[in-house]
Amino acid sequence: MSQFSRDPRGARDFSSPQVRVRAANDFRQYSSQRLRLPNERPPIGPTLRRLLGALFALAVVAGIGVGVYLGVTELLEEDDVNAAAAQETSEPEQSTSQESADAQPDSESSAEQSAEEQQMTAAQDAAVSNAEAAGDAQSAQSQDEETLPTQDEEQEQQEASAPSISAVVPTVSEEPVTAAQIDGAETVAERVTAEAIPSGIPRTLPDGVAYDPTEPATVFTSRWPVGTTLRLTRLPGATLLTDEQQAEVVGAQALVVVRGTEATNTDLQMSPAAFALIAFYGVERIIAVRVEVTAPPP
């Protein structure tokens, strides 16, 4: 007598344990499987195939690992061999360098000997050349003695023709200068305006020579006679300068010589080089100075 089983597939169990019948649901869900009895063992084929597949995968992984290990060890061995070969090649180079260093004293000694020989030959040549030069000097001295009077005469002529005021040499007399010595001009001026001679404007001195702008002792004025030496002292009151610049130039002194007379708006016209001694040339145009006569005209 049959009864329903607890199997969810809906199979029916009969009184005989050797008989099993599938229902319609069994064929829909497992239509590709063989009908198997309840006490029948599952086939071993699929399990064996899965086991063989896992073993094959493990073998592949192990082979890859062994290959990597062998490759790394071979590379390390090659590096050791290359290092040993490099050491073997460096040892002969060191030995050759030592041999060359040992051989250097011999070459140095030979070089010293050749240098001594060269010095001896050079000394001989120098002695010969000195003897020849002594003979030439004696002959030249005799010729110079013959021509000396003519050269002295030429120098005397040049000195006689040269103007007396061409050389600017500021001087300070030992005795105080009087107004009579400077044609009645004042010996001390407490405040005088001065400016630099504009560049490009020529000035001709009384002796006919053009003045040099780079001469730091040239001044033009009509208040003192030509040739008078003046001491200029910079006074404060520069509005175009900073405090640091004023501290640098205020109180600075310069000795100048009157080289000519010029009618200008200021009392003094100074060469750029002389102006730069007590002012900032290019920044300031007109400055105030104190003038003191230190020496009369020669």
XYZ file of C-alpha atoms in Angstrom:
298
model
C 0.000 0.000 0.000
C 1.445 3.343 -1.035
C 1.555 6.599 0.834
C 2.852 10.105 0.247
C 6.486 10.641 1.174
C 8.009 13.679 2.772
C 10.170 14.369 -0.251
C 9.296 17.885 -1.618
C 9.582 16.621 -5.166
C 6.345 14.739 -4.737
C 7.562 11.146 -5.196
C 5.306 8.359 -3.944
C 6.617 5.489 -1.816
C 5.146 2.028 -2.320
C 5.236 -0.984 -0.092
C 8.223 -2.392 -1.978
C 11.506 -0.553 -1.080
C 12.968 -1.374 -4.540
C 10.436 0.616 -6.502
C 10.389 4.406 -6.800
C 8.291 6.412 -9.215
C 8.792 10.054 -10.087
C 5.974 12.430 -10.252
C 5.433 15.121 -12.888
C 7.331 17.684 -10.828
C 10.410 15.429 -10.752
C 10.630 15.324 -14.522
C 10.249 19.112 -14.833
C 13.050 19.946 -12.381
C 15.484 17.059 -12.976
C 14.691 15.865 -16.443
C 18.413 15.415 -17.320
C 19.274 13.125 -14.384
C 19.001 9.366 -14.293
C 16.345 7.819 -12.069
C 18.096 6.665 -8.874
C 16.755 4.424 -6.172
C 16.691 5.597 -2.529
C 19.396 3.133 -1.384
C 21.604 3.646 -4.484
C 25.033 5.333 -3.989
C 25.889 8.421 -6.103
C 28.298 7.828 -9.016
C 32.049 8.344 -8.298
C 32.901 9.794 -11.726
C 31.971 13.428 -11.120
C 33.704 13.470 -7.736
C 36.851 12.010 -9.235
C 36.872 14.590 -11.998
C 36.561 17.431 -9.505
C 39.438 16.000 -7.470
C 41.660 15.656 -10.521
C 40.862 19.251 -11.571
C 41.855 20.588 -8.152
C 45.115 18.565 -8.223
C 45.929 19.884 -11.703
C 45.379 23.501 -10.568
C 47.645 22.958 -7.570
C 50.319 21.448 -9.817
C 50.193 24.446 -12.167
C 50.538 26.904 -9.271
C 53.413 24.901 -7.778
C 55.173 24.803 -11.169
C 54.901 28.552 -11.546
C 56.318 29.082 -8.045
C 59.235 26.732 -8.675
C 60.014 28.491 -11.974
C 60.057 31.894 -10.324
C 62.322 30.648 -7.551
C 64.773 29.084 -9.981
C 64.842 32.237 -12.116
C 65.564 34.499 -9.140
C 68.361 32.262 -7.846
C 69.924 32.165 -11.318
C 69.877 35.964 -11.563
C 71.506 36.273 -8.145
C 74.223 33.824 -9.159
C 74.899 35.847 -12.339
C 75.249 39.030 -10.274
C 77.771 37.335 -7.980
C 79.775 36.142 -10.982
C 79.784 39.618 -12.538
C 80.937 41.205 -9.256
C 83.772 38.699 -8.948
C 84.832 39.392 -12.549
C 84.795 43.150 -11.896
C 87.020 42.698 -8.849
C 89.435 40.574 -10.879
C 89.643 43.265 -13.587
C 90.125 46.083 -11.028
C 93.039 44.313 -9.369
C 95.221 44.370 -12.546
C 94.392 48.065 -13.055
C 95.520 48.847 -9.506
C 98.724 46.937 -10.047
C 99.406 48.805 -13.303
C 98.708 52.153 -11.566
C 101.140 51.188 -8.801
C 103.724 50.249 -11.392
C 103.243 53.590 -13.159
C 103.517 55.379 -9.796
C 106.749 53.488 -9.114
C 107.979 54.434 -12.564
C 107.190 58.132 -12.041
C 110.286 58.832 -9.883
C 112.481 57.588 -12.702
C 110.720 59.843 -15.196
C 110.896 62.728 -12.725
C 114.607 62.224 -12.253
C 115.121 62.190 -16.005
C 112.944 65.311 -16.294
C 115.028 67.012 -13.584
C 118.208 66.142 -15.436
C 116.824 67.528 -18.687
C 115.630 70.652 -16.824
C 119.122 71.161 -15.397
C 120.618 70.801 -18.855
C 118.113 73.310 -20.211
C 118.940 75.720 -17.382
C 122.652 75.418 -18.121
C 122.110 76.097 -21.804
C 119.752 78.980 -20.987
C 122.346 80.467 -18.620
C 124.966 80.264 -21.333
C 122.634 81.913 -23.841
C 121.767 84.614 -21.291
C 125.440 85.334 -20.676
C 126.029 85.715 -24.389
C 122.974 87.938 -24.800
C 123.987 90.052 -21.783
C 127.391 90.606 -23.284
C 125.803 91.657 -26.552
C 123.342 93.914 -24.699
C 126.195 95.525 -22.764
C 127.925 96.360 -26.008
C 124.696 97.771 -27.450
C 124.073 99.791 -24.261
C 127.516 101.322 -24.432
C 126.997 102.341 -28.030
C 123.521 103.689 -27.250
C 124.867 105.630 -24.253
C 127.436 107.291 -26.432
C 124.718 108.217 -28.901
C 122.485 109.549 -26.092
C 125.293 111.709 -24.765
C 125.549 113.256 -28.161
C 121.797 113.951 -28.384
C 121.225 115.066 -24.767
C 121.848 118.759 -25.321
C 119.244 118.914 -28.062
C 116.605 117.180 -25.862
C 117.305 119.555 -22.965
C 116.876 122.491 -25.267
C 113.527 121.129 -26.486
C 112.306 120.683 -22.912
C 113.323 124.231 -22.020
C 111.469 125.535 -25.042
C 108.337 123.581 -24.117
C 108.436 124.831 -20.538
C 108.881 128.386 -21.733
C 105.967 128.096 -24.178
C 103.643 126.320 -21.695
C 101.172 128.637 -19.893
C 101.634 129.096 -16.184
C 98.026 128.250 -15.240
C 97.660 125.040 -17.288
C 98.441 122.817 -14.272
C 95.817 122.911 -11.497
C 97.616 122.570 -8.154
C 95.607 123.923 -5.181
C 97.831 125.378 -2.494
C 97.447 126.729 1.023
C 99.662 129.661 1.965
C 101.392 129.700 5.311
C 100.406 133.329 5.963
C 96.828 134.636 5.939
C 95.692 136.065 2.608
C 94.857 139.760 2.544
C 92.300 141.529 0.377
C 95.076 143.439 -1.378
C 96.557 140.183 -2.655
C 93.261 139.233 -4.363
C 92.425 142.646 -5.881
C 90.223 143.739 -2.985
C 87.995 140.638 -3.018
C 86.707 139.201 0.228
C 88.819 136.549 1.865
C 85.852 134.700 3.407
C 82.306 134.376 2.033
C 79.887 132.760 4.461
C 77.326 131.651 1.859
C 77.864 131.364 -1.895
C 75.835 129.506 -4.503
C 77.591 127.024 -6.764
C 76.566 124.804 -9.659
C 78.151 122.292 -11.994
C 79.107 123.287 -15.540
C 76.502 121.718 -17.847
C 77.874 118.904 -19.969
C 78.497 119.794 -23.596
C 79.219 123.472 -22.928
C 82.897 124.203 -23.694
C 85.007 126.477 -21.553
C 88.234 128.126 -22.711
C 90.861 129.084 -20.151
C 92.699 132.428 -20.327
C 95.769 130.633 -21.640
C 93.754 129.324 -24.609
C 93.513 125.712 -23.384
C 90.124 123.990 -23.133
C 89.305 122.961 -19.585
C 89.057 119.295 -18.591
C 85.658 118.329 -17.049
C 87.355 115.505 -15.152
C 89.699 117.917 -13.360
C 88.535 117.987 -9.704
C 89.996 121.443 -8.929
C 88.542 123.703 -11.623
C 86.118 126.538 -10.885
C 84.959 129.613 -12.830
C 83.934 132.807 -11.042
C 84.110 136.582 -11.374
C 84.307 137.284 -7.620
C 87.970 136.238 -7.222
C 90.889 136.695 -9.627
C 92.195 133.884 -11.819
C 94.663 131.643 -10.000
C 93.164 132.085 -6.521
C 92.875 128.935 -4.445
C 89.563 128.505 -2.607
C 88.437 126.126 0.115
C 84.768 125.186 -0.353
C 82.749 123.821 2.574
C 79.308 122.346 1.896
C 76.468 123.966 3.844
C 73.180 122.293 4.878
C 69.850 122.981 3.241
C 69.660 120.447 0.410
C 65.952 119.782 -0.124
C 66.462 117.126 -2.806
C 68.520 114.811 -0.598
C 67.543 112.370 2.089
C 68.833 112.650 5.627
C 71.473 110.006 4.957
C 72.684 111.777 1.809
C 72.819 115.142 3.582
C 74.838 113.632 6.405
C 77.263 112.342 3.793
C 77.919 115.642 1.968
C 77.194 118.402 4.498
C 80.510 119.624 5.870
C 82.559 118.148 3.025
C 85.436 120.317 1.792
C 87.242 120.717 -1.517
C 90.216 122.825 -2.656
C 89.704 124.425 -6.087
C 91.489 126.971 -8.243
C 89.825 129.785 -10.174
C 90.544 129.002 -13.830
C 88.473 131.699 -15.537
C 85.671 134.258 -15.258
C 82.161 133.512 -16.472
C 78.981 135.578 -16.121
C 76.437 133.118 -14.695
C 73.407 133.145 -12.435
C 75.429 131.595 -9.599
C 78.609 132.763 -7.900
C 80.648 129.682 -8.822
C 80.631 127.255 -11.731
C 82.486 124.052 -10.939
C 83.682 121.222 -13.140
C 81.568 118.044 -12.756
C 84.467 116.295 -11.026
C 84.869 119.138 -8.519
C 81.105 119.388 -7.972
C 80.914 115.672 -7.212
C 83.345 116.101 -4.305
C 80.827 118.045 -2.194
C 77.467 117.255 -3.850
C 75.531 114.533 -5.658
C 76.208 115.252 -9.326
C 73.122 114.503 -11.414
C 70.751 114.857 -8.459
C 71.494 118.390 -7.235
C 71.757 121.439 -9.468
C 72.606 124.348 -7.153
C 74.209 124.077 -3.713
C 75.323 126.502 -0.979
C 78.956 126.578 0.123
C 81.232 128.592 2.382
C 84.285 130.008 0.579
C 87.637 130.718 2.153
C 90.630 131.995 0.207
C 93.675 129.867 1.040
C 96.244 131.185 -1.438
C 96.503 134.246 -3.707
C 97.212 134.035 -7.443
C 100.817 133.084 -8.288
